[in-house]
Amino acid sequence: MQFAESKNSRYEVPPTAGLPLYLSDLRPGSADLAAAIAQFLNVEYAQLESSGTAALVIALHALHDLAPTRHVVIVPAYTCPLVALAVAQCGLNLRICDLLPDSLSMDPIMLASLCDKNTLAILPTHLCGRISVVAPIQACARACGAWVIEDAAQALGAHVNGHSVGTDSDITIFSMAVGKGLTIYEGGILIARDATARAACAKASARLAPVRPLVECQRSMELAAYAALYRPSLLPLAYGKPLRRALQVNDWLDAAGDRFPARTVLHRPGKWRQAVGVRALKRLAAFQTSIREQALRRLPQLRAIEGVMPFEDEEGSGTWPVLSLLMPDRARRDAVLQALWGMGCGVSLPFVHALPDYTNLNEVIPAAAQEQHALPNARMLATRVLTISNSPWLDDATFASICSTLARICKQA
Ligand SMILES: *Cc1c(COP(=O)(O)O)cnc(C)c1O
């Protein structure tokens, strides 16, 4: 596939709306980011880990310590590949649940058929910041004695009924990776509802996540570079150039940022990066309010395009790193990517494939899920989904021209 390229390489919108860091956030300091986030989420207890994936690894180890006979983790068929890798890293077995048709949420009927006495945890996920209803998932979990871990990696700051998303489930994880809103380059948070799960998570973390000065040094330099480069004038260099190089050779995994190491290094985020996070966190609520307004203003424009189906929250009020949507079919989705992915206007993909279609996950995906006709809804979604950045740097005129490209392509026979 030939991708169109921007002729004007002086300006680039990031694929998601990350909270920009100020250089003053980087001044020396030391702080407790877990405590600051607990306060932000209005929960008693939050635990800091080295990434969202690390938080998930810790949560799974903690639950497995509490129920050593249970070894199966059920995840949605379309999600971040790191989720599958985290389960494998814990030595646990994956089971994969399809999504409902044209939805980002797991199919509760298929889920019920996958649950049994071996099920350790089920992972409902708020993909792209869109809130998925977790009550039916919690009911399935209760019926088989499993725990619910909410994957709110992209939803730090989302609310349901006046509470943070995830406060109703046993454990919830949030990511502070690059591109997920608040970032310390790599970081993760877990919250847990009851004292037993909290104690188990704290114990697993103490056992598995040591201080690693070299890794921390590298992350600190990466964070400083990110803070310096995360602006429209420098993103062509930091993000756009590698993106267009990947598109030239049709490497969608690199283009979408979907290539991950098989194992996640667990370690303790250092005090300086925590201080940077605490300073930026003070601006997060205002930033999220303004990008939520932008998203709610733009959603009706997407809804008005015949053939385009934007995703919305099933309940509550989510976060808006991107506007996510379905195109009518693969041909038209791919035509949009061809026209816009390399143009620097923030059009991209959440993830390239449904989990069974990543060749590097072959060994961790159960055989049943790899069959050609398995998981039809998630596989269909993977061929039709698109994201449009909700960065404040994507101006109204550029958004309007994205909409007219979508409309033109939807009209094509
Ligand atoms: C990014 C992401 C993760 C992993 O978080 P990291 O901080 O990158 O390790 C897990 N689940 C979902 C849905 C994600 O988007």
PDB file of C-alpha atoms in Angstrom, residues 97 100 106-113 136-137 140:
ATOM      1  CA  CYS A  97     -13.086 -13.543  24.704  1.00  0.00           C
ATOM      2  CA  LEU A 100     -19.806  -7.769  21.000  1.00  0.00           C
ATOM      3  CA  MET A 106     -16.419  -8.241  25.745  1.00  0.00           C
ATOM      4  CA  ASP A 107     -19.352 -10.487  24.876  1.00  0.00           C
ATOM      5  CA  PRO A 108     -20.766 -11.541  28.287  1.00  0.00           C
ATOM      6  CA  ILE A 109     -22.334 -14.714  26.876  1.00  0.00           C
ATOM      7  CA  MET A 110     -19.075 -15.979  25.422  1.00  0.00           C
ATOM      8  CA  LEU A 111     -17.350 -14.838  28.608  1.00  0.00           C
ATOM      9  CA  ALA A 112     -19.660 -16.978  30.734  1.00  0.00           C
ATOM     10  CA  SER A 113     -18.808 -19.998  28.574  1.00  0.00           C
ATOM     11  CA  PRO A 136     -22.016  -8.061  33.507  1.00  0.00           C
ATOM     12  CA  ILE A 137     -18.315  -8.981  33.653  1.00  0.00           C
ATOM     13  CA  CYS A 140     -19.512 -13.662  35.443  1.00  0.00           C
TER      14      CYS A 140
END
